Coordinates of C-alpha atoms in Angstrom, one line a residue:
M1 CA 92.8 114.1 95.3
V2 CA 95.0 111.2 94.1
F3 CA 96.7 108.7 96.1
S4 CA 99.8 109.2 93.7
R5 CA 100.7 112.5 94.5
L6 CA 103.2 113.7 96.9
F7 CA 100.7 115.7 99.0
F8 CA 98.6 112.8 99.8
I9 CA 101.4 110.4 100.6
Y10 CA 103.4 113.0 102.8
I11 CA 101.1 115.5 104.0
F12 CA 97.3 114.3 104.1
L13 CA 97.9 110.7 105.1
P14 CA 100.4 111.3 107.8
L15 CA 98.1 114.0 109.1
C16 CA 95.2 111.7 109.0
L17 CA 97.1 109.1 110.9
L18 CA 98.2 111.3 113.5
C19 CA 94.7 112.6 114.2
Y20 CA 93.3 109.0 114.2
A21 CA 96.1 107.8 116.4
A22 CA 95.4 110.7 118.8
A23 CA 91.9 109.9 118.9
R24 CA 90.3 107.9 121.7
G25 CA 87.8 105.0 121.2
I26 CA 86.2 103.8 117.9
K27 CA 83.7 106.8 117.9
Q28 CA 86.3 109.4 118.0
K29 CA 88.4 107.4 115.4
N30 CA 85.5 106.9 113.1
T31 CA 84.8 110.8 113.5
V32 CA 88.4 111.4 112.4
L33 CA 87.8 109.1 109.4
I34 CA 84.7 110.8 108.5
I35 CA 86.3 114.1 108.5
F36 CA 89.2 113.3 106.3
S37 CA 87.1 111.5 104.0
L38 CA 84.9 114.4 103.3
L39 CA 87.9 116.6 103.2
F40 CA 89.5 114.0 100.5
Y41 CA 86.5 114.1 98.6
A42 CA 85.7 117.8 98.7
W43 CA 89.4 118.3 97.4
G44 CA 88.2 117.7 94.1
E45 CA 84.5 117.8 94.4
P46 CA 83.7 120.8 96.4
V47 CA 79.8 121.2 95.1
Y48 CA 79.5 117.3 94.5
I49 CA 80.1 116.4 98.0
F50 CA 76.4 117.7 98.8
L51 CA 75.3 115.4 96.3
M52 CA 77.1 112.4 97.9
L53 CA 75.8 113.6 101.4
L54 CA 71.9 113.6 100.0
T55 CA 72.6 110.1 98.5
A56 CA 73.8 108.9 102.1
A57 CA 70.7 110.9 103.7
V58 CA 68.1 109.1 101.5
N59 CA 69.8 105.6 101.6
Y60 CA 70.1 105.6 105.2
T61 CA 66.5 106.8 105.7
A62 CA 65.5 104.1 103.2
G63 CA 67.3 101.4 105.3
L64 CA 65.6 102.7 108.5
I65 CA 62.1 102.2 106.8
I66 CA 63.0 98.9 105.5
G67 CA 64.1 98.0 108.8
K68 CA 61.0 99.0 110.6
Y69 CA 58.5 97.6 108.0
Q70 CA 60.4 94.3 106.9
G71 CA 58.4 92.1 104.8
K72 CA 55.4 94.5 104.7
G73 CA 54.4 97.1 101.7
G74 CA 56.6 99.7 103.3
D75 CA 59.7 97.7 103.0
T76 CA 59.2 97.0 99.4
A77 CA 58.3 100.9 98.6
A78 CA 61.3 102.0 100.7
T79 CA 63.5 99.6 98.7
A80 CA 62.3 100.7 95.3
A81 CA 62.2 104.4 96.0
A82 CA 65.9 104.2 97.3
V83 CA 67.2 102.3 94.3
A84 CA 65.2 104.3 91.8
Y85 CA 66.7 107.5 93.1
D86 CA 70.2 106.0 93.0
L87 CA 69.9 105.0 89.4
L88 CA 68.1 108.3 88.7
M89 CA 71.2 110.2 90.0
L90 CA 73.6 108.1 88.1
G91 CA 71.4 108.6 85.0
I92 CA 71.3 112.2 85.4
F93 CA 74.9 112.8 85.8
K94 CA 76.3 110.0 83.8
Y95 CA 74.0 109.2 80.9
S96 CA 71.8 112.2 80.3
G97 CA 73.8 113.7 77.7
F98 CA 74.6 110.4 75.9
I99 CA 70.7 109.7 75.8
A100 CA 69.8 113.2 74.5
E101 CA 72.6 113.1 71.6
N102 CA 71.1 109.8 70.5
I103 CA 67.5 110.7 70.6
N104 CA 68.5 113.5 68.4
A105 CA 70.4 111.5 66.0
L106 CA 67.6 109.0 65.8
F107 CA 64.6 111.1 65.7
S108 CA 66.2 114.3 64.1
C109 CA 65.2 116.4 67.2
S110 CA 66.9 119.0 68.7
I111 CA 66.9 118.3 72.4
P112 CA 69.5 120.6 74.3
V113 CA 72.1 118.2 75.4
P114 CA 73.3 118.6 78.9
D115 CA 76.9 119.4 79.8
I116 CA 77.0 117.8 83.2
R117 CA 80.6 117.1 84.8
L118 CA 80.5 113.6 85.9
P119 CA 80.9 113.5 90.0
I120 CA 84.0 111.3 90.7
G121 CA 83.5 108.2 92.0
I122 CA 79.3 108.1 91.6
S123 CA 79.5 105.0 89.9
F124 CA 81.0 103.1 92.9
Y125 CA 79.4 104.8 95.8
T126 CA 76.2 104.4 94.0
F127 CA 76.7 100.8 93.7
Q128 CA 77.6 100.6 97.5
T129 CA 74.0 102.2 98.4
I130 CA 72.3 100.1 96.1
S131 CA 73.9 96.9 97.7
Y132 CA 73.2 97.9 101.2
I133 CA 69.6 98.7 100.3
I134 CA 69.0 95.4 98.5
D135 CA 70.8 93.5 101.2
C136 CA 68.5 95.2 104.0
H137 CA 65.5 94.0 101.8
W138 CA 66.7 90.8 101.6
E139 CA 67.2 90.7 105.4
K140 CA 71.0 89.8 104.8
V141 CA 72.2 92.8 106.9
K142 CA 70.6 94.7 109.6
P143 CA 70.0 98.5 108.7
Q144 CA 72.4 100.7 110.3
K145 CA 70.8 102.8 112.9
S146 CA 73.6 105.5 113.1
F147 CA 73.8 108.0 110.4
K148 CA 77.4 108.6 111.3
N149 CA 78.2 105.0 110.7
F150 CA 76.4 104.6 107.7
L151 CA 78.2 107.9 106.3
L152 CA 81.7 106.1 107.3
F153 CA 80.7 103.4 105.2
L154 CA 79.9 105.3 102.2
T155 CA 82.5 107.7 102.4
L156 CA 85.5 105.9 103.6
F157 CA 88.4 107.6 101.5
P158 CA 90.6 104.7 100.9
Q159 CA 87.8 103.2 98.4
L160 CA 85.7 106.2 97.9
V161 CA 86.0 107.5 94.3
A162 CA 87.7 104.3 92.4
G163 CA 86.6 101.2 94.3
P164 CA 86.8 98.4 95.2
I165 CA 83.0 98.2 95.5
V166 CA 83.0 97.5 99.5
R167 CA 79.5 95.8 100.5
Y168 CA 78.5 96.8 103.7
S169 CA 78.2 93.4 105.0
T170 CA 82.1 93.4 104.5
I171 CA 82.9 96.0 107.0
E172 CA 79.7 96.2 109.1
K173 CA 81.3 94.9 112.2
E174 CA 84.6 96.6 111.8
I175 CA 82.6 100.1 111.6
V176 CA 81.8 99.6 115.4
N177 CA 84.5 97.2 116.7
R178 CA 88.0 96.9 115.0
T179 CA 91.6 96.5 116.1
V180 CA 94.9 97.1 114.6
E181 CA 97.8 95.3 115.2
L182 CA 101.5 95.9 114.2
R183 CA 101.1 93.0 111.4
D184 CA 98.1 95.0 110.1
I185 CA 100.1 98.4 109.8
S186 CA 103.2 96.3 108.2
Y187 CA 101.1 94.8 105.5
G188 CA 99.1 98.0 105.0
F189 CA 102.0 100.1 104.2
N190 CA 103.6 97.1 102.2
R191 CA 100.4 96.8 100.0
I192 CA 100.4 100.6 99.8
A193 CA 104.0 100.9 98.4
L194 CA 103.2 98.2 95.9
G195 CA 100.2 99.9 94.6
L196 CA 102.1 102.9 94.2
A197 CA 105.0 101.6 92.3
K198 CA 102.3 99.7 90.1
K199 CA 100.8 103.1 89.2
V200 CA 103.8 105.4 88.9
L201 CA 106.5 103.0 87.7
L202 CA 104.4 101.0 85.5
A203 CA 101.0 102.1 84.5
D204 CA 102.0 105.7 83.7
Q205 CA 105.0 104.6 81.8
L206 CA 103.0 102.1 79.9
N207 CA 100.4 104.9 79.1
I208 CA 103.2 106.7 77.3
I209 CA 103.7 104.0 74.9
S210 CA 100.0 103.1 74.5
E211 CA 99.2 106.7 73.4
S212 CA 102.0 107.3 71.1
F213 CA 100.5 104.4 69.2
L214 CA 96.8 104.2 69.7
G215 CA 96.6 107.9 70.2
N216 CA 97.4 108.3 66.5
I217 CA 96.0 105.0 65.1
G218 CA 95.7 106.2 61.6
G219 CA 99.3 106.2 61.5
S220 CA 100.2 103.2 63.4
T221 CA 101.3 100.2 61.6
A222 CA 99.8 96.5 62.3
F223 CA 102.5 96.2 64.8
G224 CA 102.1 99.2 66.5
A225 CA 98.2 98.7 66.8
W226 CA 99.0 95.3 68.8
Y227 CA 101.9 96.7 70.5
G228 CA 99.9 100.0 71.7
V229 CA 96.8 97.7 72.9
I230 CA 98.8 95.3 74.7
A231 CA 100.5 98.2 76.5
Y232 CA 97.3 99.6 77.0
G233 CA 95.7 96.5 78.7
M234 CA 98.5 96.2 81.1
R235 CA 98.3 99.7 81.9
I236 CA 94.8 99.5 82.8
Y237 CA 95.7 96.6 84.9
F238 CA 98.7 98.1 86.7
D239 CA 96.5 101.4 87.2
F240 CA 93.5 100.1 88.4
S241 CA 94.8 97.0 90.6
G242 CA 97.3 99.5 91.9
Y243 CA 94.8 101.9 93.0
S244 CA 93.0 98.6 94.8
D245 CA 96.2 97.6 96.4
I246 CA 96.6 101.2 98.0
A247 CA 92.7 101.0 98.9
I248 CA 93.1 97.6 100.7
G249 CA 96.3 98.6 102.4
L250 CA 94.9 102.2 103.7
G251 CA 91.9 100.1 104.6
R252 CA 94.0 97.6 106.8
V253 CA 96.0 100.4 108.4
F254 CA 92.8 101.8 109.7
G255 CA 91.6 98.3 110.8
F256 CA 89.3 97.6 107.8
H257 CA 89.6 94.3 105.7
F258 CA 88.4 94.8 102.1
D259 CA 88.0 92.0 99.6
E260 CA 90.4 91.6 96.9
N261 CA 89.7 93.0 93.7
F262 CA 92.3 91.6 91.2
N263 CA 93.8 88.2 91.2
H264 CA 96.3 88.2 88.6
P265 CA 93.9 88.2 85.5
F266 CA 96.3 87.7 82.6
I267 CA 97.3 84.1 83.8
C268 CA 93.6 83.2 82.9
K269 CA 93.1 80.4 80.4
D270 CA 89.4 81.7 79.1
I271 CA 87.2 84.5 79.4
T272 CA 85.1 83.2 82.2
E273 CA 88.2 82.6 84.5
F274 CA 89.6 86.1 83.3
W275 CA 86.4 88.0 84.8
Q276 CA 86.6 85.9 87.9
R277 CA 89.8 87.5 88.4
W278 CA 89.5 91.1 87.0
H279 CA 87.5 93.8 89.0
I280 CA 86.1 91.1 91.1
S281 CA 83.9 93.4 93.2
L282 CA 82.1 94.6 90.0
S283 CA 81.4 90.9 88.9
I284 CA 80.4 90.0 92.2
F285 CA 77.9 92.8 92.5
F286 CA 76.4 92.1 89.0
R287 CA 76.0 88.2 89.8
D288 CA 74.4 89.0 92.8
Y289 CA 72.0 91.5 92.0
V290 CA 71.5 91.2 88.2
L291 CA 72.0 88.0 87.0
Y292 CA 69.0 86.1 88.3
I293 CA 66.3 88.9 87.9
P294 CA 63.3 86.8 87.1
I295 CA 62.4 88.6 84.0
F296 CA 63.4 86.3 81.4
G297 CA 61.3 82.9 82.2
K298 CA 62.7 79.8 81.5
R299 CA 65.6 82.0 79.6
R300 CA 66.8 83.6 82.7
K301 CA 70.2 82.1 82.8
Y302 CA 71.1 83.4 79.1
G303 CA 68.8 86.5 79.3
G304 CA 70.6 87.3 82.8
L305 CA 73.9 86.8 81.5
F306 CA 73.6 89.4 78.5
L307 CA 71.7 92.0 80.9
V308 CA 74.7 91.5 83.1
W309 CA 77.1 92.2 80.2
L310 CA 75.0 94.9 78.8
C311 CA 75.0 96.8 82.2
T312 CA 78.7 96.1 82.7
G313 CA 79.3 98.1 79.5
I314 CA 76.7 101.0 80.3
W315 CA 78.4 101.1 84.0
H316 CA 81.9 101.8 82.5
G317 CA 80.6 104.8 80.4
A318 CA 78.2 106.9 78.4
S319 CA 79.4 105.6 74.8
W320 CA 78.6 103.2 72.4
N321 CA 82.1 101.4 72.5
F322 CA 81.5 100.6 75.9
I323 CA 78.1 99.0 75.3
F324 CA 79.7 96.9 72.4
W325 CA 82.9 96.1 74.7
G326 CA 80.2 94.7 77.2
L327 CA 78.1 92.7 74.8
Y328 CA 81.4 91.2 73.0
Y329 CA 82.4 89.9 76.6
G330 CA 78.9 88.4 76.8
V331 CA 79.0 86.6 73.4
F332 CA 82.4 84.8 74.6
V333 CA 81.0 84.0 78.1
F334 CA 77.9 82.8 76.4
I335 CA 80.1 80.4 74.0
E336 CA 82.1 79.3 76.8
M337 CA 79.0 78.4 78.7
K338 CA 77.5 76.6 75.8
I339 CA 80.7 74.5 75.2
G340 CA 80.8 73.8 78.9
K341 CA 83.8 73.8 81.5
K342 CA 84.6 69.8 80.9
K343 CA 84.9 70.4 77.2
M344 CA 86.8 73.5 77.4
K345 CA 89.2 71.8 79.9
K346 CA 90.0 69.4 77.1
I347 CA 91.3 72.1 74.8
P348 CA 95.2 72.3 75.1
V349 CA 96.3 74.9 77.5
V350 CA 98.4 76.7 75.1
I351 CA 95.6 77.2 72.6
R352 CA 93.1 78.3 75.4
H353 CA 95.9 80.8 76.5
I354 CA 96.2 82.0 72.9
Y355 CA 92.3 82.4 72.5
S356 CA 92.0 84.1 75.8
K357 CA 94.6 86.7 75.2
F358 CA 93.7 87.6 72.0
V359 CA 89.9 88.2 72.9
I360 CA 91.1 89.9 75.9
F361 CA 93.2 92.6 73.9
I362 CA 90.9 93.1 71.3
G363 CA 88.4 93.9 74.2
F364 CA 90.9 96.5 75.3
G365 CA 91.0 98.2 71.8
I366 CA 87.3 98.2 71.7
F367 CA 87.2 99.8 75.2
Y368 CA 90.0 102.5 74.4
F369 CA 88.2 103.8 71.5
E370 CA 85.1 105.9 72.3
D371 CA 85.0 107.1 68.7
I372 CA 83.6 104.5 66.6
G373 CA 85.3 105.8 63.4
K374 CA 88.7 105.5 65.2
L375 CA 87.8 101.9 66.3
G376 CA 87.2 100.7 62.8
T377 CA 90.5 102.3 62.0
F378 CA 92.1 100.4 64.9
F379 CA 90.5 97.1 63.6
K380 CA 91.6 97.5 59.9
T381 CA 95.2 98.3 61.1
A382 CA 95.6 95.4 63.5
F383 CA 94.3 93.0 61.1
G384 CA 96.8 94.1 58.4
F385 CA 94.3 96.3 56.0
G386 CA 95.8 99.7 57.2
K387 CA 97.8 101.9 55.0
N388 CA 101.1 102.0 56.9
G389 CA 102.2 98.3 56.7
F390 CA 103.1 95.7 59.2
I391 CA 106.0 97.2 61.1
A392 CA 107.9 100.6 61.0
V393 CA 111.4 101.9 62.2
Q394 CA 109.7 103.8 65.0
D395 CA 108.1 100.6 66.2
R396 CA 111.4 98.7 66.6
I397 CA 113.0 101.7 68.3
S398 CA 110.0 102.1 70.8
L399 CA 110.3 98.3 71.5
I400 CA 114.0 98.2 72.1
N401 CA 113.9 101.1 74.2
N402 CA 111.1 100.1 76.5
M403 CA 112.3 96.3 76.4
Y404 CA 113.2 96.4 80.4
L405 CA 109.8 98.1 81.1
L406 CA 107.8 95.5 79.2
I407 CA 109.8 92.5 80.5
I408 CA 109.1 93.7 84.0
A409 CA 105.5 94.6 83.5
V410 CA 105.0 91.0 81.9
I411 CA 106.6 89.2 84.9
C412 CA 104.7 91.4 87.2
C413 CA 101.5 90.1 85.5
F414 CA 102.4 86.7 87.4
P415 CA 101.8 85.8 91.1
V416 CA 105.3 86.3 91.8
L417 CA 104.8 87.6 95.4
N418 CA 102.8 84.5 96.0
G419 CA 105.5 82.4 95.1
I420 CA 107.9 84.1 97.1
K421 CA 105.3 83.6 100.2
T422 CA 105.0 80.0 99.3
L423 CA 108.6 79.5 99.6
S424 CA 108.9 81.3 102.9
D425 CA 106.1 79.0 103.9
K426 CA 108.3 75.9 103.1
R427 CA 110.7 77.4 105.4
F428 CA 113.2 78.4 102.6
A429 CA 113.7 81.4 104.9
S430 CA 112.4 82.7 108.2
K431 CA 109.3 84.6 108.5
A432 CA 111.4 87.5 110.2
V433 CA 113.8 87.3 107.4
I434 CA 110.8 87.7 104.8
S435 CA 109.4 90.4 106.9
S436 CA 112.3 92.3 107.0
S437 CA 113.0 92.0 103.3
A438 CA 109.3 92.9 102.4
A439 CA 109.6 96.1 104.5
V440 CA 112.9 97.0 102.9
A441 CA 111.5 96.5 99.6
A442 CA 108.6 98.6 100.3
A443 CA 110.5 101.5 101.7
L444 CA 113.0 101.3 98.4
L445 CA 109.7 101.2 96.2
L446 CA 108.4 104.3 98.1
V447 CA 111.7 106.0 97.7
I448 CA 111.8 105.4 93.9
T449 CA 108.2 106.2 93.5
S450 CA 108.5 109.6 95.4
I451 CA 111.5 110.6 93.2
M452 CA 109.4 109.8 90.0
L453 CA 106.7 112.1 91.2
V454 CA 108.8 115.0 91.8
D455 CA 107.8 117.4 89.1
S456 CA 106.0 114.7 87.4
T457 CA 102.7 115.0 85.5
T458 CA 101.4 111.8 86.7
H459 CA 97.9 110.7 85.4
P460 CA 95.0 110.5 87.5
F461 CA 94.0 107.2 88.4
L462 CA 92.1 105.8 84.9
Y463 CA 88.8 104.3 87.0
Y464 CA 88.5 107.9 88.4
R465 CA 86.0 108.7 85.1
F466 CA 83.9 106.0 85.7

């Protein structure tokens, strides 16, 4: 089930809200959320829902064992077994085909390549269970004794299939005790409308541009390659940050406070800052659970760095381009670490912006092309070695026809809403006026989005496949 579908917006969600409002007490409300979350997942994964339930049972049991044998051998054994299970499931369903293909190519073998459909959201809910198990082991959280409550944490439908990666510690208290005020509902629906608008009005339209140029990279000009990859980069941003907005908004409506997952990443001045603003929940996960693994001795700082970026690339997909993409960013973060923060700040801001955007959009090109041959064609074309010249008539036509879309997209990459909020805080307008204006704007966005969704072929959120 996709958030940006009329069925979800006008049937599934209202029905869930009605049942939630009718439920008495936190236990009944949690039951409603679990039922609707399982329905939400089963809508697209009627078989793999059993895999998710098995994962929940394994990690719930491991958590109880960790709590019972805290600091003893049973604790370590349960932690290792649960993490091994989680990674094994992820490896089987996401990477087994890729591994078999590369073994066959490297050793001239004929191992059967498994054709396994990737369970939606497995990368996200697997990382949630791993973080829960390790936090229990480190005594950062107490193991959840109620399977029902643990199942709610894992299956909560706003963030189930595409993040953000919600840590158990973030919603531990809210699982058993939460309140929803009118301002939470208002904020939540405003955020949902904003996320839908990002997805439908910006991401899906930018996708048309990016596919027309990158999808036929062999026929693109140098301008077309850059035009396409910039559109693709903004498409990913509005697609994934739009999903995160909807997830955060839905969570707030039900009384959960999820952490932010994006913080206007394109205003960054270097690559390190970019990754402090982009997919924040994933960056924090790798920082907390991978970066300081003590397997590199005195070189753990840099060894851990490249391990993190290798894992980041692998996490995104079973393809060499994702591995190259992860290590590509690892190299630039390493260079910035060696230069140092003080020296980086001495570089003129304009140069830092140009450098960071150049690296970022080249990175989106690596991310897009899973076919290495086409990736090579992209590089040759983008740097002027293609066979179609610098710019063509169709490039100019596309640029002119999509000028308003591109201008709006660029503006929306900046913290415009934060600026409006700042003005309201300075009493240029009353809070009542600002709140009313936000509600009207949200309603208008929802109407426009709904019109666009009628008879549309809206693409699923990009991160569903990760």
